[in-house]
Amino acid sequence: MKTKRQKLIAILLVASLIAFIPLVSAAPSGTSETTVVEAAKSWLGVKSVHGGSNRSGIDCSHLVFEIYKQAGASDIVFQTVPNMKKNSNYVNTTSPTPGDIIFWKKDITKNNRTYWLVSHVGIYIGNEQFIDTSFDTKTVAIESVSGVYKDGMPYYAKWITDGDKTSTKEEPVIANNSGPNANNSGPKLPVAAFSVSPTSGKAPLEVAFTDSSTGATSWAWDFGDGSASTEQNPAHNYLSEGNYIVVLTANNESGSSSKTLNIVVQAERSQEGVQAEPVRGTQSQEKIVLLADFNADPAFGYAPLSVQFTDLSRNATAWNWDFGDGESSTDRNPAHTYYSAGNYNVNLMVSNGTEIASKISTINVMEESGSSDSSSGSSSSGDSSSGGGRHHSSGGGGGSGGSPEPAKNVRVKEISQIFIPNGKDVSFNFIKNETCIESITFRSTKTAGKTTTIVEELKNKSSLIPGLPEGIVYRSFNIWLGNGGYGNSKSIENASVNFKVNTSWVHENNINRSSVVLNKYDDRKEEWVKLPVKLTGEDYQFLHFTANVPGYSSFAITCAEDERNTMAAEPAKTATNGTAGSNASTVENKIPEENKNAPGFSIISGIVCLVFIFLHSKKR
């Protein structure tokens, strides 16, 4: 009897120990090698954007998900990296093959820069190389498992579906989209391809683009100089020297793919830029002529008017802009906003080190119109019946737009400009990361052309609204999309805002992340409206959220008082612009909060076992 009791106690002890041992995390990976690698390479050159999920900008976890989905893997669902590591469908492998996933065990700091590898993921493509959202280039790129990526202790994993776990199959199920007899359940993704002629030359350089994509039904060209086209076989004239990365995005109802090529435009040395001067006798020498020239878009409009200046000068090496309102710039292609009506003489002065040339052009800024047909969608009157001093238009369009917010109230702002076609999903990405806004997305219901979006992070509240919403305010900001009320019109639908919140602010203020909300000021009702948010990802600097919005105007990110972890009797306050937490914190301390789950089955089982052992021993 005693022997049986000892055996029972031994068994229960082993069971309790097993209950407390965490399951080994299996990482994501593999599928049909060729299909996955080809899908991964189709994303090369796409911008790296926190929370991004498409070809306008993407993060590492969304990249892996989209690559596997594009390759046809079954049962794949989107997960952040920590959750991917906990997913039992991801099985570690010591013999990686192209198409498997690569993870890392520790972060690396080198040259005063931290590589957050523990929360990073990529697609292994063989030969000690992988594709990821690069920390260095800020794009999807091919990198080597060496240097910091070797020091971070990489490991690999394959995806195994639940139905395959009892077999020897290690590869995800891939739809067979190849072969003449393939049984396709739907149309294939397009494959972007094109050729150019010529690929290099002296400015001005006329380039013809010839599409050779397969399966495409529409085309979106980015010529790399701020210009775009939706023609299938466009031509474009490059006026200034430089290296231009041309991106073709081919689309069909199943999705899209992109292809990039480089155009090299050399300094102009044409007849217009060279003047022959006789020098005694029959000899002559060439003299390079400096010419100042520029374009302003638009050259007139209602205040506030944002104008994009494009340099067209020849043989210039330095630029000095006088915008005529006391402001200036030395950028080659600056943007400037005129807030008051008037005629402004813009003077561009260029030099080449030995000579100076200039050109003057006038910008006509008109007084704001009070009618709904005005091309400007704003009013500075604080007593306006629309609330908060903002005027509404039921129509609206793209264009340069502008901001009615006084410059003295703006802490920092960022501008993004793209071409908006009809019926397409549009994403404005703010890649400088100067504000809390990472991107805005929506679907355009009409062609708006080249459109500017301005994001302004404010010092306190907007001067256009009466006050801030209740709660602890993390940031207040404005988003101005196009002009004429375009950002609040029927011309856009399915609008969203993607933003980030500093994790150090969350911890320092004892914030419960589930209480974070986005507030939009409703001009017509003259009140703040709370919008639900979704946590899309996190790293060791920021929590990344997205929220669906009815339009774009004034916003505030807040945490409700009654949802704080620690209640404090202090008034609502605006968060300071703190940076990310110190690198001195350990990796364990920086593990995302969502992974620190409440005590689970294993802990409860262990406690039950220990209680049972205690009671059983007591009976002895």
Coordinates of C-alpha atoms in Angstrom, one line a residue:
M1 CA 0.0 0.0 0.0
K2 CA 2.8 2.3 0.9
T3 CA 4.5 1.6 -2.5
K4 CA 1.3 2.4 -4.4
R5 CA 1.0 5.7 -2.4
Q6 CA 4.6 6.7 -3.2
K7 CA 4.0 5.9 -6.9
L8 CA 0.9 8.0 -6.9
I9 CA 2.7 10.9 -5.2
A10 CA 5.5 10.6 -7.8
I11 CA 3.1 10.7 -10.7
L12 CA 1.3 13.7 -9.3
L13 CA 4.6 15.6 -8.7
V14 CA 5.6 14.9 -12.3
A15 CA 2.2 16.1 -13.5
S16 CA 2.5 19.3 -11.5
L17 CA 6.0 20.0 -12.9
I18 CA 4.8 19.5 -16.4
A19 CA 1.9 21.8 -15.8
F20 CA 4.3 24.6 -14.9
I21 CA 6.7 24.1 -17.8
P22 CA 5.8 26.5 -20.6
L23 CA 5.2 25.0 -24.1
V24 CA 8.1 25.6 -26.5
S25 CA 7.1 28.4 -28.9
A26 CA 6.9 27.3 -32.5
A27 CA 7.6 30.0 -35.0
P28 CA 5.9 30.6 -38.4
S29 CA 7.2 29.5 -41.7
G30 CA 7.4 27.6 -44.9
T31 CA 5.3 26.8 -47.8
S32 CA 6.0 25.7 -51.4
E33 CA 9.5 27.1 -51.8
T34 CA 9.3 28.6 -55.2
T35 CA 5.8 30.1 -54.7
V36 CA 6.6 31.7 -51.3
V37 CA 9.9 33.1 -52.4
E38 CA 8.4 34.6 -55.6
A39 CA 5.6 36.1 -53.6
A40 CA 8.1 37.6 -51.1
K41 CA 10.3 39.1 -53.8
S42 CA 7.2 40.8 -55.3
W43 CA 7.1 43.0 -52.2
L44 CA 10.7 44.3 -52.5
G45 CA 10.9 48.1 -52.3
V46 CA 7.6 48.5 -50.5
K47 CA 7.9 51.0 -47.6
S48 CA 8.2 49.8 -44.0
V49 CA 5.3 51.3 -42.0
H50 CA 4.3 50.4 -38.5
G51 CA 0.8 49.0 -38.7
G52 CA 0.8 49.0 -42.5
S53 CA -0.9 46.1 -44.2
N54 CA -0.7 46.8 -48.0
R55 CA 1.7 47.8 -50.7
S56 CA 1.5 51.4 -49.7
G57 CA 3.3 50.5 -46.5
I58 CA 3.6 47.3 -44.4
D59 CA 5.1 46.0 -41.2
C60 CA 7.0 42.7 -40.7
S61 CA 4.1 40.6 -39.3
H62 CA 1.7 41.8 -42.0
L63 CA 4.4 41.1 -44.6
V64 CA 4.7 37.5 -43.7
F65 CA 0.9 37.1 -43.6
E66 CA 0.4 38.7 -47.0
I67 CA 3.2 36.6 -48.5
Y68 CA 1.8 33.3 -47.3
K69 CA -1.7 34.4 -48.3
Q70 CA -0.5 35.4 -51.7
A71 CA 1.3 32.0 -52.1
G72 CA -2.0 30.2 -51.2
A73 CA -1.2 28.9 -47.7
S74 CA -4.3 27.5 -46.0
D75 CA -5.5 28.3 -42.5
I76 CA -3.1 31.3 -42.2
V77 CA -4.4 34.1 -40.1
F78 CA -2.8 37.4 -39.2
Q79 CA -1.0 37.6 -35.9
T80 CA 1.6 39.8 -34.3
V81 CA 5.0 38.3 -33.8
P82 CA 4.6 37.3 -30.1
N83 CA 1.3 35.5 -30.9
M84 CA 2.9 33.9 -33.9
K85 CA 5.6 32.4 -31.7
K86 CA 2.9 31.0 -29.4
N87 CA 0.9 29.4 -32.3
S88 CA 1.4 25.7 -32.2
N89 CA 1.0 25.5 -36.0
Y90 CA 4.4 27.1 -36.3
V91 CA 6.9 24.3 -35.7
N92 CA 10.6 25.0 -35.1
T93 CA 13.1 23.5 -37.6
T94 CA 16.9 23.2 -37.5
S95 CA 17.0 22.6 -41.3
P96 CA 15.3 25.7 -42.8
T97 CA 14.4 25.7 -46.5
P98 CA 13.4 28.6 -48.7
G99 CA 9.9 29.8 -47.7
D100 CA 10.4 29.1 -43.9
I101 CA 10.1 31.9 -41.3
I102 CA 13.0 33.4 -39.4
F103 CA 12.7 34.7 -35.8
W104 CA 15.2 36.0 -33.3
K105 CA 15.8 35.4 -29.6
K106 CA 17.3 38.7 -28.5
D107 CA 17.5 42.4 -29.4
I108 CA 20.9 43.8 -30.5
T109 CA 22.2 47.3 -29.9
K110 CA 25.0 48.5 -32.2
N111 CA 26.4 51.9 -32.9
N112 CA 23.8 53.5 -30.6
R113 CA 21.0 51.9 -32.5
T114 CA 18.7 49.1 -31.2
Y115 CA 17.5 46.4 -33.5
W116 CA 14.3 45.1 -31.9
L117 CA 14.7 41.6 -33.3
V118 CA 12.6 39.7 -30.6
S119 CA 9.5 41.3 -32.1
H120 CA 10.7 40.9 -35.7
V121 CA 10.1 38.3 -38.4
G122 CA 11.1 37.6 -42.0
I123 CA 10.9 35.0 -44.8
Y124 CA 14.0 32.8 -45.3
I125 CA 14.9 32.5 -49.0
G126 CA 18.0 30.3 -48.8
N127 CA 21.7 31.0 -49.0
E128 CA 21.7 32.6 -45.6
Q129 CA 19.4 35.3 -46.8
F130 CA 15.9 36.5 -45.9
I131 CA 13.3 39.1 -46.8
D132 CA 12.0 41.5 -44.2
T133 CA 11.0 45.1 -43.5
S134 CA 14.6 46.4 -43.1
F135 CA 15.6 48.4 -40.0
D136 CA 18.2 50.1 -42.3
T137 CA 16.5 50.9 -45.6
K138 CA 12.9 51.3 -44.1
T139 CA 11.7 49.2 -47.0
V140 CA 11.1 45.5 -47.8
A141 CA 14.6 44.2 -48.7
I142 CA 16.8 41.2 -49.0
E143 CA 19.2 40.8 -46.0
S144 CA 21.9 38.4 -44.9
V145 CA 21.9 36.3 -41.7
S146 CA 25.0 37.9 -40.5
G147 CA 26.1 40.8 -38.3
V148 CA 23.3 41.9 -35.9
Y149 CA 21.0 39.4 -37.5
K150 CA 23.4 36.6 -36.5
D151 CA 24.1 38.1 -33.1
G152 CA 20.3 38.1 -32.4
M153 CA 20.3 34.3 -32.3
P154 CA 18.0 33.5 -35.3
Y155 CA 15.9 30.4 -35.4
Y156 CA 13.5 29.0 -38.0
A157 CA 10.0 27.5 -38.2
K158 CA 7.6 25.9 -40.6
W159 CA 3.8 26.2 -40.8
I160 CA 1.9 22.9 -40.2
T161 CA -1.9 22.8 -40.4
D162 CA -3.8 20.9 -37.8
G163 CA -4.7 18.3 -40.3
D164 CA -1.1 17.7 -41.2
K165 CA 0.4 17.4 -37.7
T166 CA 0.0 13.6 -37.7
S167 CA 1.8 13.2 -41.0
T168 CA 5.3 14.0 -42.2
K169 CA 4.1 16.9 -44.2
E170 CA 5.8 20.1 -43.2
E171 CA 4.7 22.5 -45.9
P172 CA 1.5 24.6 -45.9
V173 CA -1.1 23.7 -48.4
I174 CA -0.5 25.9 -51.5
A175 CA -3.1 26.4 -54.2
N176 CA -1.8 25.1 -57.4
N177 CA -1.9 28.1 -59.7
S178 CA 0.5 26.8 -62.3
G179 CA 0.1 24.6 -65.3
P180 CA -2.4 24.6 -68.1
N181 CA -4.7 22.1 -66.4
A182 CA -4.8 23.9 -63.0
N183 CA -8.2 24.0 -61.4
N184 CA -8.2 27.6 -60.2
S185 CA -11.0 28.7 -57.9
G186 CA -10.5 32.3 -58.8
P187 CA -8.4 34.7 -60.8
K188 CA -4.7 34.8 -60.2
L189 CA -2.8 37.8 -58.8
P190 CA -1.3 40.0 -61.5
V191 CA 2.5 40.0 -62.1
A192 CA 3.8 43.5 -62.6
A193 CA 6.5 43.9 -65.3
F194 CA 7.5 46.7 -67.6
S195 CA 10.4 48.1 -69.8
V196 CA 11.6 51.7 -70.3
S197 CA 13.4 53.5 -73.1
P198 CA 15.8 55.1 -72.5
T199 CA 16.9 54.1 -69.0
S200 CA 19.3 57.0 -68.7
G201 CA 20.3 60.3 -70.4
K202 CA 20.6 64.0 -70.0
A203 CA 17.9 66.3 -68.8
P204 CA 15.3 67.0 -70.0
L205 CA 14.8 63.2 -70.6
E206 CA 11.7 61.9 -72.3
V207 CA 11.1 58.3 -71.2
A208 CA 8.6 55.8 -72.7
F209 CA 7.2 53.1 -70.3
T210 CA 5.9 49.9 -71.8
D211 CA 3.8 47.6 -69.7
S212 CA 4.3 43.8 -69.9
S213 CA 2.4 42.8 -66.8
T214 CA 0.3 39.7 -66.9
G215 CA -3.3 39.5 -65.5
A216 CA -3.5 43.2 -64.8
T217 CA -6.7 45.2 -65.3
S218 CA -5.4 48.6 -64.1
W219 CA -2.1 50.3 -63.6
A220 CA -0.7 52.8 -61.2
W221 CA 2.7 54.4 -62.0
D222 CA 4.9 56.4 -59.6
F223 CA 7.6 58.1 -61.6
G224 CA 9.7 58.9 -58.6
D225 CA 9.6 62.7 -59.0
G226 CA 6.1 63.3 -57.5
S227 CA 4.3 62.6 -60.7
A228 CA 2.0 59.6 -61.4
S229 CA -0.2 58.1 -64.1
T230 CA -2.8 55.4 -64.5
E231 CA -2.3 54.8 -68.2
Q232 CA -1.1 51.4 -69.3
N233 CA 1.8 52.7 -71.4
P234 CA 2.6 56.3 -70.4
A235 CA 5.5 58.6 -71.3
H236 CA 7.1 61.0 -68.8
N237 CA 9.6 63.9 -69.1
Y238 CA 12.2 64.2 -66.4
L239 CA 13.3 67.8 -66.2
S240 CA 16.0 67.6 -63.5
E241 CA 19.0 65.4 -62.9
G242 CA 18.8 62.6 -60.4
N243 CA 18.2 59.0 -59.8
Y244 CA 14.5 58.2 -60.0
I245 CA 12.9 54.9 -58.7
V246 CA 9.9 54.1 -60.9
V247 CA 7.2 51.9 -59.3
L248 CA 4.5 50.2 -61.4
T249 CA 1.6 48.6 -59.3
A250 CA -0.4 46.2 -61.4
N251 CA -3.9 45.5 -60.1
N252 CA -6.8 43.1 -60.6
E253 CA -9.8 41.9 -58.6
S254 CA -7.5 39.5 -56.7
G255 CA -4.9 42.0 -55.6
S256 CA -1.8 43.7 -56.8
S257 CA 1.9 43.4 -57.3
S258 CA 4.7 45.9 -57.9
K259 CA 7.8 46.2 -60.0
T260 CA 10.6 48.9 -59.7
L261 CA 13.2 50.2 -62.1
N262 CA 15.8 53.0 -61.8
I263 CA 16.0 56.0 -64.2
V264 CA 19.2 57.9 -64.2
V265 CA 18.9 61.5 -65.4
Q266 CA 22.2 63.4 -65.9
A267 CA 22.9 67.1 -65.7
E268 CA 21.7 68.9 -68.8
R269 CA 24.1 69.9 -71.5
S270 CA 21.8 70.7 -74.3
Q271 CA 21.9 73.6 -76.8
E272 CA 19.6 75.6 -74.5
G273 CA 22.1 75.2 -71.6
V274 CA 25.2 75.8 -73.6
Q275 CA 26.1 79.1 -75.3
A276 CA 28.9 79.2 -77.8
E277 CA 31.1 82.3 -77.5
P278 CA 33.7 83.2 -80.1
V279 CA 37.2 83.6 -78.6
R280 CA 39.6 85.4 -81.0
G281 CA 40.0 83.9 -84.4
T282 CA 37.9 80.9 -85.4
Q283 CA 38.1 79.1 -82.1
S284 CA 35.1 79.0 -79.7
Q285 CA 34.5 77.7 -76.2
E286 CA 31.4 76.5 -74.4
K287 CA 29.9 78.4 -71.5
I288 CA 27.4 76.8 -69.2
V289 CA 24.4 79.1 -68.8
L290 CA 22.6 79.2 -65.4
L291 CA 18.9 79.5 -65.7
A292 CA 16.3 80.0 -62.9
D293 CA 12.9 78.6 -63.4
F294 CA 10.1 76.9 -61.3
N295 CA 6.5 75.9 -61.3
A296 CA 3.9 76.6 -58.6
D297 CA 0.9 74.4 -58.1
P298 CA -1.6 76.0 -57.5
A299 CA -0.7 79.6 -58.4
F300 CA -3.9 80.9 -57.0
G301 CA -6.8 79.9 -54.6
Y302 CA -8.5 80.7 -51.4
A303 CA -6.7 81.1 -48.1
P304 CA -5.3 79.0 -46.5
L305 CA -3.5 78.0 -49.7
S306 CA -0.8 75.3 -49.7
V307 CA 1.5 75.6 -52.7
Q308 CA 4.0 73.0 -54.0
F309 CA 7.0 74.6 -55.7
T310 CA 8.9 72.5 -58.3
D311 CA 12.3 73.7 -59.4
L312 CA 12.9 73.7 -63.1
S313 CA 16.2 75.5 -63.1
R314 CA 19.1 74.4 -65.2
N315 CA 22.7 73.9 -64.1
A316 CA 21.9 75.1 -60.5
T317 CA 23.6 73.6 -57.4
A318 CA 21.9 75.7 -54.7
W319 CA 18.5 77.2 -54.2
N320 CA 17.1 80.0 -52.1
W321 CA 13.3 80.7 -52.0
D322 CA 11.6 83.9 -50.8
F323 CA 7.9 83.2 -50.5
G324 CA 7.0 86.8 -50.3
D325 CA 5.4 86.6 -46.8
G326 CA 8.5 86.7 -44.7
E327 CA 9.2 82.9 -45.0
S328 CA 12.0 81.3 -46.9
S329 CA 13.5 77.9 -47.7
T330 CA 16.7 76.4 -49.2
D331 CA 15.0 73.1 -50.2
R332 CA 15.0 72.4 -53.9
N333 CA 11.2 71.6 -54.1
P334 CA 9.6 73.1 -51.0
A335 CA 5.9 73.4 -50.1
H336 CA 4.5 76.5 -48.4
T337 CA 1.1 77.5 -47.0
Y338 CA -0.3 81.1 -47.3
Y339 CA -2.7 81.8 -44.5
S340 CA -3.8 85.3 -45.5
A341 CA -5.2 86.8 -48.7
G342 CA -2.9 88.8 -50.9
N343 CA -0.5 88.8 -53.9
Y344 CA 2.8 87.2 -53.0
N345 CA 5.9 87.7 -55.2
V346 CA 7.9 84.5 -54.9
N347 CA 11.6 84.9 -55.7
L348 CA 13.8 81.9 -56.5
M349 CA 17.5 82.6 -56.5
V350 CA 19.8 79.8 -57.8
S351 CA 23.5 79.6 -58.1
N352 CA 26.2 77.2 -59.4
G353 CA 29.1 78.4 -57.3
T354 CA 30.2 81.2 -59.6
E355 CA 27.0 82.8 -61.0
I356 CA 23.5 83.7 -59.6
A357 CA 20.2 83.8 -61.5
S358 CA 16.6 84.4 -60.3
K359 CA 13.0 84.2 -61.2
I360 CA 10.0 85.9 -59.7
S361 CA 6.4 84.7 -60.0
T362 CA 3.2 85.8 -58.2
I363 CA 0.9 83.7 -56.1
N364 CA -2.6 85.1 -55.8
V365 CA -4.3 84.2 -52.5
M366 CA -8.0 85.2 -52.2
E367 CA -10.1 85.9 -49.2
E368 CA -12.0 82.9 -47.8
S369 CA -15.5 82.6 -49.3
G370 CA -18.5 82.1 -47.0
S371 CA -20.5 80.2 -49.7
S372 CA -20.7 76.4 -49.9
D373 CA -19.3 76.7 -53.4
S374 CA -16.0 78.0 -52.2
S375 CA -13.0 76.0 -53.3
S376 CA -11.7 76.4 -49.8
G377 CA -13.3 74.4 -47.0
S378 CA -12.4 76.4 -43.9
S379 CA -13.3 79.5 -42.0
S380 CA -11.4 81.3 -39.3
S381 CA -14.4 82.7 -37.5
G382 CA -14.7 81.3 -34.0
D383 CA -18.4 82.3 -34.0
S384 CA -19.3 80.3 -37.1
S385 CA -22.5 78.3 -36.8
S386 CA -20.8 75.2 -38.0
G387 CA -19.0 74.9 -34.7
G388 CA -15.3 75.2 -34.0
G389 CA -14.9 77.7 -36.8
R390 CA -15.1 75.2 -39.6
H391 CA -17.1 75.5 -42.8
H392 CA -18.6 72.4 -44.6
S393 CA -18.9 71.6 -48.2
S394 CA -20.9 68.6 -49.5
G395 CA -18.6 68.2 -52.5
G396 CA -14.9 68.8 -52.2
G397 CA -12.0 67.6 -54.2
G398 CA -8.3 66.8 -54.0
G399 CA -5.6 69.3 -54.6
S400 CA -3.0 71.0 -52.4
G401 CA -5.4 72.0 -49.7
G402 CA -4.2 73.9 -46.6
S403 CA -4.6 74.3 -42.8
P404 CA -6.6 77.0 -41.0
E405 CA -4.7 76.2 -37.8
P406 CA -2.4 79.1 -36.7
A407 CA 1.2 78.1 -37.0
K408 CA 2.0 79.1 -33.5
N409 CA -0.4 76.4 -32.2
V410 CA 1.3 73.6 -34.2
R411 CA 4.0 71.6 -32.4
V412 CA 5.0 69.6 -35.5
K413 CA 3.5 68.7 -38.8
E414 CA 4.0 66.3 -41.7
I415 CA 2.8 66.4 -45.3
S416 CA 2.1 63.6 -47.7
Q417 CA 1.1 63.9 -51.3
I418 CA -0.1 61.2 -53.8
F419 CA -2.3 60.8 -56.9
I420 CA -5.8 59.7 -56.1
P421 CA -7.6 57.6 -58.8
N422 CA -11.3 56.7 -58.9
G423 CA -12.5 53.6 -57.0
K424 CA -9.2 52.7 -55.4
D425 CA -8.0 52.2 -51.9
V426 CA -5.8 55.1 -51.0
S427 CA -3.1 55.3 -48.2
F428 CA -1.2 58.4 -47.2
N429 CA 1.9 57.3 -45.2
F430 CA 3.8 59.7 -43.0
I431 CA 7.2 58.1 -43.2
K432 CA 9.1 60.8 -41.2
N433 CA 7.4 59.6 -38.0
E434 CA 7.3 63.2 -36.7
T435 CA 3.7 62.9 -35.4
C436 CA 1.6 60.3 -33.7
I437 CA -0.1 59.6 -37.0
E438 CA 1.4 56.8 -39.1
S439 CA -1.1 56.7 -42.0
I440 CA -4.6 57.4 -43.1
T441 CA -6.5 55.1 -45.5
F442 CA -9.8 55.4 -47.4
R443 CA -11.5 54.4 -50.7
S444 CA -11.9 57.2 -53.2
T445 CA -15.2 57.3 -55.1
K446 CA -13.9 59.7 -57.7
T447 CA -10.6 60.8 -59.3
A448 CA -9.1 63.6 -57.3
G449 CA -5.7 63.8 -58.9
K450 CA -2.6 64.8 -57.0
T451 CA -3.8 65.5 -53.4
T452 CA -2.0 66.7 -50.3
T453 CA -2.7 65.6 -46.7
I454 CA -1.4 67.7 -43.8
V455 CA -1.1 66.2 -40.3
E456 CA -0.6 68.7 -37.5
E457 CA 0.2 67.6 -33.9
L458 CA -0.8 70.5 -31.7
K459 CA 0.8 72.0 -28.6
N460 CA -2.5 71.9 -26.8
K461 CA -5.9 72.0 -28.4
S462 CA -6.9 73.2 -31.8
S463 CA -7.9 76.9 -31.9
L464 CA -10.8 75.8 -34.1
I465 CA -12.6 74.0 -31.4
P466 CA -13.9 75.1 -27.9
G467 CA -12.1 72.5 -25.8
L468 CA -10.6 69.0 -25.4
P469 CA -12.6 65.9 -24.7
E470 CA -12.8 64.4 -21.2
G471 CA -10.0 62.1 -19.9
I472 CA -6.3 62.1 -20.1
V473 CA -5.2 63.5 -23.5
Y474 CA -2.2 61.8 -25.1
R475 CA -2.2 63.9 -28.3
S476 CA -4.5 66.4 -30.1
F477 CA -4.1 66.8 -33.8
N478 CA -5.6 67.9 -37.1
I479 CA -5.8 66.0 -40.4
W480 CA -6.5 68.1 -43.5
L481 CA -7.2 66.1 -46.6
G482 CA -7.3 67.9 -50.0
N483 CA -9.5 71.0 -50.1
G484 CA -13.1 72.1 -50.5
G485 CA -14.2 69.7 -47.8
Y486 CA -12.9 66.6 -49.6
G487 CA -11.9 65.0 -46.3
N488 CA -15.5 65.1 -45.0
S489 CA -17.4 64.5 -48.3
K490 CA -19.1 61.6 -50.1
S491 CA -16.0 61.4 -52.3
I492 CA -14.4 59.1 -49.7
E493 CA -15.6 56.0 -47.8
N494 CA -14.2 53.4 -45.4
A495 CA -11.9 56.0 -43.9
S496 CA -9.5 55.1 -41.1
V497 CA -6.6 56.6 -39.1
N498 CA -3.6 54.6 -38.0
F499 CA -1.8 56.0 -35.0
K500 CA 0.7 55.1 -32.3
V501 CA 0.9 55.7 -28.5
N502 CA 4.2 55.8 -26.7
T503 CA 4.6 52.8 -24.3
S504 CA 6.6 54.8 -21.8
W505 CA 3.7 57.3 -21.5
V506 CA 1.3 54.3 -21.0
H507 CA 3.5 52.9 -18.2
E508 CA 4.3 56.3 -16.5
N509 CA 0.6 57.3 -16.4
N510 CA -0.7 53.8 -15.3
I511 CA -2.8 53.6 -18.4
N512 CA -5.0 50.6 -19.2
R513 CA -4.4 50.1 -22.9
S514 CA -8.0 49.0 -23.4
S515 CA -9.2 52.5 -22.5
V516 CA -7.4 54.2 -25.3
V517 CA -9.9 55.9 -27.7
L518 CA -9.8 58.2 -30.6
N519 CA -12.1 61.3 -30.4
K520 CA -13.2 63.2 -33.4
Y521 CA -14.8 66.7 -33.1
D522 CA -18.2 66.8 -34.8
D523 CA -18.5 70.4 -36.2
R524 CA -22.3 70.2 -36.7
K525 CA -23.2 68.8 -33.3
E526 CA -20.4 70.8 -31.7
E527 CA -19.3 67.9 -29.6
W528 CA -16.6 65.2 -29.3
V529 CA -17.5 61.7 -30.6
K530 CA -15.6 58.7 -29.2
L531 CA -14.5 56.2 -31.9
P532 CA -13.5 52.7 -31.0
V533 CA -9.9 51.6 -31.7
K534 CA -8.2 48.3 -32.5
L535 CA -4.7 47.4 -31.4
T536 CA -2.9 46.3 -34.6
G537 CA 0.6 45.7 -33.2
E538 CA 3.2 46.8 -30.8
D539 CA 6.9 47.1 -30.3
Y540 CA 9.1 48.3 -27.5
Q541 CA 8.5 51.9 -28.4
F542 CA 4.8 52.2 -29.4
L543 CA 1.4 50.6 -29.3
H544 CA -0.1 50.8 -32.8
F545 CA -3.8 51.4 -33.2
T546 CA -6.3 51.8 -36.0
A547 CA -9.8 53.4 -36.0
N548 CA -12.5 53.9 -38.5
V549 CA -13.5 57.5 -38.9
P550 CA -16.4 59.3 -40.6
G551 CA -14.0 61.9 -42.1
Y552 CA -10.9 64.0 -41.3
S553 CA -10.7 67.1 -39.2
S554 CA -9.7 67.6 -35.5
F555 CA -8.9 64.6 -33.3
A556 CA -7.6 63.7 -29.8
I557 CA -6.3 60.5 -28.4
T558 CA -7.5 60.0 -24.8
C559 CA -7.7 57.5 -22.0
A560 CA -11.0 57.6 -20.0
E561 CA -10.6 58.5 -16.3
D562 CA -12.7 55.5 -15.1
E563 CA -10.6 53.0 -17.0
R564 CA -7.2 53.8 -15.6
N565 CA -5.3 51.1 -13.7
T566 CA -4.7 53.5 -10.9
M567 CA -7.2 56.1 -10.2
A568 CA -5.7 59.5 -9.4
A569 CA -7.6 62.7 -8.5
E570 CA -5.9 65.0 -10.9
P571 CA -7.4 67.0 -13.8
A572 CA -7.2 66.0 -17.4
K573 CA -3.8 66.7 -18.8
T574 CA -2.0 66.7 -22.1
A575 CA 0.9 64.2 -22.3
T576 CA 4.3 65.5 -22.9
N577 CA 6.2 64.5 -26.0
G578 CA 8.2 61.7 -24.3
T579 CA 10.3 59.4 -26.3
A580 CA 10.5 55.6 -26.0
G581 CA 11.7 54.0 -22.8
S582 CA 15.4 53.6 -22.0
N583 CA 17.4 50.9 -23.7
A584 CA 18.5 49.9 -20.2
S585 CA 15.4 47.9 -19.7
T586 CA 15.7 44.2 -20.3
V587 CA 14.0 42.2 -23.1
E588 CA 11.9 40.4 -20.5
N589 CA 10.6 43.8 -19.1
K590 CA 9.7 44.9 -22.6
I591 CA 7.6 41.9 -23.6
P592 CA 4.3 43.3 -25.0
E593 CA 1.6 43.3 -22.3
E594 CA -0.8 41.3 -24.3
N595 CA 1.4 38.3 -24.0
K596 CA 1.4 38.4 -20.2
N597 CA -1.9 36.5 -20.0
A598 CA -3.7 35.8 -16.8
P599 CA -2.8 32.6 -15.0
G600 CA -3.9 29.8 -17.3
F601 CA -4.8 26.2 -17.2
S602 CA -1.2 25.1 -16.5
I603 CA -0.9 27.2 -13.3
I604 CA -4.4 26.2 -12.0
S605 CA -3.6 22.5 -12.7
G606 CA -0.4 22.8 -10.8
I607 CA -2.1 24.3 -7.8
V608 CA -4.8 21.6 -7.8
C609 CA -2.1 18.9 -8.0
L610 CA -0.2 20.3 -5.1
V611 CA -3.3 20.6 -3.0
F612 CA -4.2 17.0 -3.8
I613 CA -0.7 15.8 -2.8
F614 CA -0.9 17.7 0.5
L615 CA -4.3 16.2 1.4
H616 CA -3.1 12.7 0.3
S617 CA 0.0 13.0 2.4
K618 CA -2.0 14.2 5.4
K619 CA -4.1 11.0 5.3
R620 CA -0.9 9.0 5.9

